[in-house]
């Protein structure tokens, strides 16, 4: 007779998370644009579990800080907003800090994390881009394509941390545009994941397989609450991308792309699911044994680009029957993110989905400006 003495760790339940979240998320940072001035006072007020350090300044002299906590062996590096206008990861990270400070009925999981992990977080790598609401930094550099050249000071700060900290796992937090969709019904890709390739052949190295397992673990939890809205980002190798290179250097790097949820233009629903994903990804590192294989990573459907902000169906454009697809352009005006309508497609859009679908508009649009004007008058 044999005995199995392996005691498996309890898995977190989605209902417990849904209960905890509304009363405890970080409600001081909401909306699409998050800037350094909003997060500094929160960092200053974190409790004694956290150690906050200034690690540099941006070209426009804004502080870049890191936050360190946990006394375990597994080292986890998380950075957010390397693209300044992608704030969901930052909001989710501060939700996670609240979880560490006041886990309530989820204390068991919080303690597992603090006892097994050491976390180093950089909550806004590109504060200048955040202020200006741009993807790039103040010098026009895309930090996610600067890993080899290291032209930007922000890129050097991140790599210095990486090499000094030597993490076992990295979480690279981004936002993706509304256009990304998943599956036959073209639902919005609310969350997409990637275990980046280390080479052109997209080889399945041991490290990459481990990254895939983190994603399998997150997907298993998330598919209970947003089924059909989780996608897999293309694993084409980008020689200058951060994740691909970090993975190649031996640091398992999970890419999380927060995307659209119907009606949620401020990405407040999305940030909740991003927090769930991040928390589950970290819990995976405590109990990697609960994911036995990486194969179901490949069952996550590919991201496609079949989602628009608005579709006007069966309208007339220059006398011809057609559909019109609108994509919003995000513009910062008076410190507010505005969503300007822009015609993206004039064609049969039967294979597309949208946040709003308006059928049979009785107007013959003469030109693109007509369409934009009509939307404005209808307050859409
Ligand atoms: Zn990004």
PDB file of N, CA and C in Angstrom, residues 1-7:
ATOM      1  N   UNK A   1       0.846  -1.198   0.000  1.00  0.00           N
ATOM      2  CA  UNK A   1       0.000   0.000   0.000  1.00  0.00           C
ATOM      3  C   UNK A   1       0.886   1.254   0.000  1.00  0.00           C
ATOM      4  N   UNK A   2       0.513   2.235  -0.785  1.00  0.00           N
ATOM      5  CA  UNK A   2       1.312   3.462  -0.767  1.00  0.00           C
ATOM      6  C   UNK A   2       0.450   4.643  -0.312  1.00  0.00           C
ATOM      7  N   UNK A   3       1.120   5.550   0.304  1.00  0.00           N
ATOM      8  CA  UNK A   3       0.413   6.743   0.771  1.00  0.00           C
ATOM      9  C   UNK A   3       0.896   7.957   0.001  1.00  0.00           C
ATOM     10  N   UNK A   4      -0.013   8.794  -0.306  1.00  0.00           N
ATOM     11  CA  UNK A   4       0.374  10.032  -0.974  1.00  0.00           C
ATOM     12  C   UNK A   4       0.356  11.157   0.059  1.00  0.00           C
ATOM     13  N   UNK A   5       1.541  11.595   0.411  1.00  0.00           N
ATOM     14  CA  UNK A   5       1.638  12.626   1.448  1.00  0.00           C
ATOM     15  C   UNK A   5       1.625  14.036   0.877  1.00  0.00           C
ATOM     16  N   UNK A   6       1.550  14.147  -0.452  1.00  0.00           N
ATOM     17  CA  UNK A   6       1.598  15.494  -1.027  1.00  0.00           C
ATOM     18  C   UNK A   6       0.306  16.236  -0.714  1.00  0.00           C
ATOM     19  N   UNK A   7       0.480  17.353  -0.025  1.00  0.00           N
ATOM     20  CA  UNK A   7      -0.696  18.119   0.358  1.00  0.00           C
ATOM     21  C   UNK A   7      -0.814  19.306  -0.578  1.00  0.00           C
TER      22      UNK A   7
END
